[in-house]
mmCIF file of C-alpha atoms and ligand atoms in Angstrom:
data_model
loop_
_atom_site.group_PDB
_atom_site.id
_atom_site.type_symbol
_atom_site.label_atom_id
_atom_site.label_comp_id
_atom_site.label_asym_id
_atom_site.label_seq_id
_atom_site.Cartn_x
_atom_site.Cartn_y
_atom_site.Cartn_z
ATOM 1 C CA MET Y 1 42.286 177.633 26.396
ATOM 2 C CA ALA Y 2 41.267 178.218 22.797
ATOM 3 C CA LEU Y 3 42.765 174.902 21.700
ATOM 4 C CA GLY Y 4 40.122 173.066 23.756
ATOM 5 C CA PHE Y 5 37.371 174.512 21.558
ATOM 6 C CA LEU Y 6 38.841 173.342 18.274
ATOM 7 C CA PRO Y 7 37.025 170.498 16.528
ATOM 8 C CA SER Y 8 38.676 167.209 17.416
ATOM 9 C CA LEU Y 9 39.628 166.585 13.788
ATOM 10 C CA GLY Y 10 41.561 169.845 13.733
ATOM 11 C CA ARG Y 11 43.350 168.964 16.920
ATOM 12 C CA GLU Y 12 44.267 165.542 15.673
ATOM 13 C CA ARG Y 13 45.613 166.938 12.456
ATOM 14 C CA PHE Y 14 47.610 169.463 14.401
ATOM 15 C CA ILE Y 15 49.077 166.782 16.657
ATOM 16 C CA VAL Y 16 49.742 164.352 13.812
ATOM 17 C CA GLY Y 17 51.457 167.116 11.864
ATOM 18 C CA ASN Y 18 53.782 167.847 14.766
ATOM 19 C CA ALA Y 19 54.452 164.201 15.471
ATOM 20 C CA HIS Y 20 55.397 163.721 11.833
ATOM 21 C CA ALA Y 21 57.815 166.649 11.928
ATOM 22 C CA GLU Y 22 59.254 165.295 15.178
ATOM 23 C CA THR Y 23 60.011 161.865 13.771
ATOM 24 C CA GLN Y 24 61.461 163.326 10.551
ATOM 25 C CA ALA Y 25 63.905 165.654 12.289
ATOM 26 C CA VAL Y 26 67.233 163.929 12.868
ATOM 27 C CA PHE Y 27 68.675 166.937 14.651
ATOM 28 C CA LYS Y 28 66.819 168.763 17.392
ATOM 29 C CA LEU Y 29 67.407 172.044 19.122
ATOM 30 C CA PRO Y 30 68.365 171.211 22.717
ATOM 31 C CA ASP Y 31 66.832 173.061 25.627
ATOM 32 C CA LEU Y 32 69.026 175.532 27.455
ATOM 33 C CA GLY Y 33 68.574 173.712 30.745
ATOM 34 C CA TYR Y 34 67.624 176.955 32.541
ATOM 35 C CA PRO Y 35 65.191 179.831 31.962
ATOM 36 C CA PHE Y 36 66.175 182.461 29.388
ATOM 37 C CA GLU Y 37 66.363 185.167 32.037
ATOM 38 C CA ALA Y 38 68.397 183.030 34.439
ATOM 39 C CA LEU Y 39 71.793 184.384 33.371
ATOM 40 C CA GLU Y 40 70.878 188.045 33.778
ATOM 41 C CA PRO Y 41 72.390 190.540 34.238
ATOM 42 C CA HIS Y 42 75.421 188.956 32.542
ATOM 43 C CA ILE Y 43 73.609 187.498 29.528
ATOM 44 C CA ASP Y 44 70.221 189.088 28.886
ATOM 45 C CA SER Y 45 67.099 187.131 28.038
ATOM 46 C CA GLN Y 46 66.548 188.751 24.640
ATOM 47 C CA THR Y 47 70.061 187.917 23.489
ATOM 48 C CA LEU Y 48 69.704 184.358 24.726
ATOM 49 C CA HIS Y 49 66.342 183.943 22.974
ATOM 50 C CA LEU Y 50 67.675 185.186 19.635
ATOM 51 C CA HIS Y 51 70.882 183.239 20.038
ATOM 52 C CA HIS Y 52 69.193 179.939 20.874
ATOM 53 C CA ASP Y 53 65.844 180.218 19.078
ATOM 54 C CA ARG Y 54 67.172 181.753 15.852
ATOM 55 C CA HIS Y 55 70.931 181.288 15.442
ATOM 56 C CA HIS Y 56 71.300 177.807 16.896
ATOM 57 C CA ALA Y 57 67.941 176.780 15.410
ATOM 58 C CA ALA Y 58 69.170 177.809 11.950
ATOM 59 C CA ALA Y 59 72.103 175.434 12.254
ATOM 60 C CA VAL Y 60 69.809 172.606 13.350
ATOM 61 C CA ALA Y 61 67.515 173.304 10.390
ATOM 62 C CA GLY Y 62 70.557 173.338 8.111
ATOM 63 C CA LEU Y 63 71.652 169.952 9.418
ATOM 64 C CA ASN Y 64 68.233 168.445 8.809
ATOM 65 C CA VAL Y 65 68.544 169.474 5.152
ATOM 66 C CA LEU Y 66 72.180 168.415 4.900
ATOM 67 C CA VAL Y 67 71.545 164.945 6.305
ATOM 68 C CA GLU Y 68 69.669 164.100 3.080
ATOM 69 C CA LYS Y 69 72.868 164.638 1.105
ATOM 70 C CA TYR Y 70 75.203 163.265 3.743
ATOM 71 C CA PRO Y 71 73.540 160.442 5.694
ATOM 72 C CA ASP Y 72 76.687 159.874 7.796
ATOM 73 C CA LEU Y 73 75.510 162.891 9.797
ATOM 74 C CA ALA Y 74 72.842 160.658 11.324
ATOM 75 C CA LYS Y 75 75.139 157.657 11.758
ATOM 76 C CA LYS Y 76 78.311 159.061 13.268
ATOM 77 C CA SER Y 77 78.793 161.210 16.346
ATOM 78 C CA ALA Y 78 79.345 164.928 15.907
ATOM 79 C CA VAL Y 79 82.695 164.614 17.654
ATOM 80 C CA ALA Y 80 83.810 161.852 15.277
ATOM 81 C CA ILE Y 81 82.826 163.882 12.199
ATOM 82 C CA LEU Y 82 84.207 167.207 13.417
ATOM 83 C CA SER Y 83 87.485 165.576 14.472
ATOM 84 C CA GLU Y 84 88.067 164.360 10.903
ATOM 85 C CA LEU Y 85 86.459 166.935 8.648
ATOM 86 C CA ASP Y 86 88.972 166.127 5.900
ATOM 87 C CA LYS Y 87 87.210 162.761 5.510
ATOM 88 C CA VAL Y 88 83.874 164.438 4.750
ATOM 89 C CA GLN Y 89 83.183 164.607 1.024
ATOM 90 C CA GLU Y 90 84.138 167.989 -0.332
ATOM 91 C CA ALA Y 91 80.686 168.834 -1.730
ATOM 92 C CA VAL Y 92 79.191 168.988 1.778
ATOM 93 C CA ARG Y 93 82.272 169.701 3.889
ATOM 94 C CA ALA Y 94 81.693 173.445 4.325
ATOM 95 C CA GLY Y 95 78.055 172.833 5.256
ATOM 96 C CA VAL Y 96 79.068 170.203 7.792
ATOM 97 C CA ARG Y 97 81.843 172.400 9.199
ATOM 98 C CA ASN Y 98 79.511 175.349 9.672
ATOM 99 C CA ASN Y 99 76.238 173.695 10.678
ATOM 100 C CA LEU Y 100 77.486 170.751 12.705
ATOM 101 C CA GLY Y 101 80.204 172.970 14.179
ATOM 102 C CA SER Y 102 77.568 175.523 15.179
ATOM 103 C CA HIS Y 103 75.319 172.827 16.654
ATOM 104 C CA TRP Y 104 78.126 171.274 18.699
ATOM 105 C CA ASN Y 105 79.592 174.621 19.768
ATOM 106 C CA HIS Y 106 76.270 176.103 20.833
ATOM 107 C CA SER Y 107 75.172 172.948 22.674
ATOM 108 C CA PHE Y 108 78.482 173.071 24.538
ATOM 109 C CA TYR Y 109 78.047 176.777 25.292
ATOM 110 C CA TRP Y 110 74.539 176.385 26.770
ATOM 111 C CA ASP Y 111 75.833 173.575 28.975
ATOM 112 C CA ILE Y 112 78.865 175.452 30.216
ATOM 113 C CA MET Y 113 76.679 178.255 31.570
ATOM 114 C CA THR Y 114 74.381 177.996 34.577
ATOM 115 C CA PRO Y 115 72.691 180.252 37.089
ATOM 116 C CA GLY Y 116 73.791 177.858 39.853
ATOM 117 C CA GLY Y 117 76.512 175.371 40.605
ATOM 118 C CA ALA Y 118 80.090 175.825 41.743
ATOM 119 C CA LYS Y 119 81.292 179.390 41.434
ATOM 120 C CA GLU Y 120 84.956 178.620 40.909
ATOM 121 C CA ALA Y 121 87.289 175.978 39.571
ATOM 122 C CA ALA Y 122 88.116 173.240 42.044
ATOM 123 C CA GLY Y 123 89.831 169.879 42.293
ATOM 124 C CA ASP Y 124 91.991 168.531 39.460
ATOM 125 C CA LEU Y 125 90.921 171.289 37.075
ATOM 126 C CA ARG Y 126 91.949 173.975 39.556
ATOM 127 C CA SER Y 127 95.326 172.311 40.065
ATOM 128 C CA ALA Y 128 95.890 172.056 36.312
ATOM 129 C CA ILE Y 129 94.927 175.713 35.763
ATOM 130 C CA ASP Y 130 97.263 176.853 38.525
ATOM 131 C CA ALA Y 131 100.089 174.736 37.087
ATOM 132 C CA ALA Y 132 99.574 175.948 33.504
ATOM 133 C CA PHE Y 133 98.683 179.610 34.059
ATOM 134 C CA GLY Y 134 99.786 180.430 37.604
ATOM 135 C CA SER Y 135 96.250 181.309 38.692
ATOM 136 C CA VAL Y 136 92.623 181.158 37.615
ATOM 137 C CA ALA Y 137 92.711 184.928 37.027
ATOM 138 C CA ASN Y 138 95.621 184.526 34.611
ATOM 139 C CA MET Y 139 93.792 181.757 32.778
ATOM 140 C CA MET Y 140 90.732 183.998 32.446
ATOM 141 C CA ASP Y 141 92.932 186.785 31.049
ATOM 142 C CA LYS Y 142 94.339 184.391 28.443
ATOM 143 C CA VAL Y 143 90.886 183.151 27.378
ATOM 144 C CA ASN Y 144 89.602 186.741 27.249
ATOM 145 C CA ALA Y 145 92.608 187.756 25.143
ATOM 146 C CA ALA Y 146 91.961 184.847 22.779
ATOM 147 C CA GLY Y 147 88.358 186.027 22.437
ATOM 148 C CA VAL Y 148 89.119 189.733 22.044
ATOM 149 C CA THR Y 149 91.835 189.185 19.430
ATOM 150 C CA ARG Y 150 89.709 186.833 17.312
ATOM 151 C CA LEU Y 151 89.058 189.021 14.282
ATOM 152 C CA GLY Y 152 85.445 188.829 13.104
ATOM 153 C CA SER Y 153 83.459 185.854 14.374
ATOM 154 C CA GLY Y 154 84.512 182.838 16.363
ATOM 155 C CA TRP Y 155 84.994 181.231 19.720
ATOM 156 C CA ALA Y 156 87.471 181.270 22.599
ATOM 157 C CA TRP Y 157 88.288 178.015 24.367
ATOM 158 C CA LEU Y 158 90.097 176.418 27.231
ATOM 159 C CA VAL Y 159 91.332 173.056 25.974
ATOM 160 C CA VAL Y 160 93.825 170.337 26.754
ATOM 161 C CA ASP Y 161 95.727 170.200 23.489
ATOM 162 C CA LYS Y 162 97.039 167.093 21.745
ATOM 163 C CA ARG Y 163 100.292 167.328 23.733
ATOM 164 C CA GLY Y 164 98.326 167.318 26.989
ATOM 165 C CA GLU Y 165 98.786 171.017 27.768
ATOM 166 C CA LEU Y 166 96.028 173.289 29.027
ATOM 167 C CA GLN Y 167 95.737 176.130 26.516
ATOM 168 C CA ALA Y 168 93.593 179.190 25.807
ATOM 169 C CA ILE Y 169 92.872 179.255 22.078
ATOM 170 C CA SER Y 170 90.381 180.686 19.610
ATOM 171 C CA THR Y 171 88.770 179.339 16.456
ATOM 172 C CA GLN Y 172 87.178 181.206 13.569
ATOM 173 C CA ASN Y 173 83.524 181.133 12.554
ATOM 174 C CA GLN Y 174 81.993 177.828 13.750
ATOM 175 C CA ASP Y 175 85.222 175.858 13.708
ATOM 176 C CA THR Y 176 85.656 173.590 16.703
ATOM 177 C CA PRO Y 177 88.927 172.707 18.445
ATOM 178 C CA LEU Y 178 88.149 169.030 17.762
ATOM 179 C CA GLU Y 179 89.910 169.066 14.391
ATOM 180 C CA GLN Y 180 93.113 170.106 16.201
ATOM 181 C CA GLY Y 181 93.107 166.773 18.007
ATOM 182 C CA VAL Y 182 92.519 168.258 21.450
ATOM 183 C CA ARG Y 183 92.173 165.771 24.301
ATOM 184 C CA ARG Y 184 89.711 167.820 26.321
ATOM 185 C CA VAL Y 185 87.401 170.769 25.687
ATOM 186 C CA VAL Y 186 86.936 172.445 29.062
ATOM 187 C CA LEU Y 187 85.325 175.821 28.350
ATOM 188 C CA ALA Y 188 83.857 177.627 25.349
ATOM 189 C CA VAL Y 189 82.723 181.196 24.960
ATOM 190 C CA ASP Y 190 80.990 182.429 21.824
ATOM 191 C CA VAL Y 191 82.484 185.719 20.600
ATOM 192 C CA TRP Y 192 80.254 186.201 17.565
ATOM 193 C CA GLU Y 193 78.601 189.613 17.795
ATOM 194 C CA HIS Y 194 75.175 187.910 18.082
ATOM 195 C CA ALA Y 195 76.306 186.563 21.483
ATOM 196 C CA TYR Y 196 76.656 190.004 23.038
ATOM 197 C CA TYR Y 197 75.881 192.958 20.780
ATOM 198 C CA LEU Y 198 72.394 193.837 22.078
ATOM 199 C CA LYS Y 199 73.696 194.391 25.591
ATOM 200 C CA TYR Y 200 77.406 195.111 25.181
ATOM 201 C CA GLN Y 201 77.483 196.622 21.655
ATOM 202 C CA ASN Y 202 81.116 196.778 20.500
ATOM 203 C CA LYS Y 203 82.531 196.041 23.959
ATOM 204 C CA ARG Y 204 83.388 192.388 23.504
ATOM 205 C CA SER Y 205 85.813 192.503 26.416
ATOM 206 C CA ASP Y 206 83.026 193.622 28.786
ATOM 207 C CA TYR Y 207 80.919 190.658 27.660
ATOM 208 C CA LEU Y 208 83.828 188.295 28.205
ATOM 209 C CA LYS Y 209 84.465 189.634 31.716
ATOM 210 C CA ALA Y 210 80.775 189.287 32.608
ATOM 211 C CA TRP Y 211 80.511 185.839 30.995
ATOM 212 C CA TRP Y 212 82.751 184.294 33.656
ATOM 213 C CA ASN Y 213 79.944 184.884 36.167
ATOM 214 C CA THR Y 214 77.845 182.356 34.278
ATOM 215 C CA VAL Y 215 80.380 179.535 34.055
ATOM 216 C CA ASN Y 216 79.254 176.113 35.231
ATOM 217 C CA TRP Y 217 82.451 175.002 36.987
ATOM 218 C CA ASP Y 218 80.987 171.599 37.807
ATOM 219 C CA LYS Y 219 80.519 171.020 34.087
ATOM 220 C CA ALA Y 220 83.999 172.391 33.342
ATOM 221 C CA ALA Y 221 85.460 169.909 35.846
ATOM 222 C CA SER Y 222 83.635 167.000 34.192
ATOM 223 C CA ASN Y 223 84.774 168.228 30.754
ATOM 224 C CA PHE Y 224 88.339 168.223 32.057
ATOM 225 C CA ALA Y 225 87.941 164.665 33.323
ATOM 226 C CA ARG Y 226 86.821 163.047 30.059
ATOM 227 C CA ALA Y 227 87.179 163.232 26.302
ATOM 228 C CA PRO Y 228 84.639 165.352 24.408
ATOM 229 C CA ALA Y 229 81.377 163.621 23.489
HETATM 230 MN MN1 MN F 1 76.483 181.892 18.580
#
């Protein structure tokens, strides 16, 4: 490899430079946990690359700037901050809402998709879905409807709301359901155009239908079993 032929000083400087950047960055872009092409044909590799490497990365970069003005970002959990956004000082609140919301939402979204794992809801989650919606298919219809009817950009969710009821909801932009006091966040699907437009163009409902093939039901079950972290 070409790197092996660089003078050692150059290599050291290169490594030191990276190490410095690494220690300075409070927020880091998480790995997907699977290869970029692993969710094809439902989510294509190019979309996933742009979505993760550019869109999510921009939020992480934004947070690493914002943390200078709002050090609590490095001290408190994302869930704690996003659950009480009204306590964030007004000068940085929109930045926190959008960047920390994006970071938490996207991290959740990568985790709730997988090329493997259980292919359908089971156990307590399955029972709760059947009780609340009548069937898994009806629940999917409700989540899809929440996603399709979200005007502009946002997210569709399956949550256990503050009353303890399983609900399909949507949020705008990078808002999370955490500020609604939800007890559980079970599923999230990104309905921003950047999540699907390269492959599905304007057909958001086709993306939503295909997205269910990627759901990590093991992760959904563990999300249903414990409070968001
Ligand atoms: Mn997105």
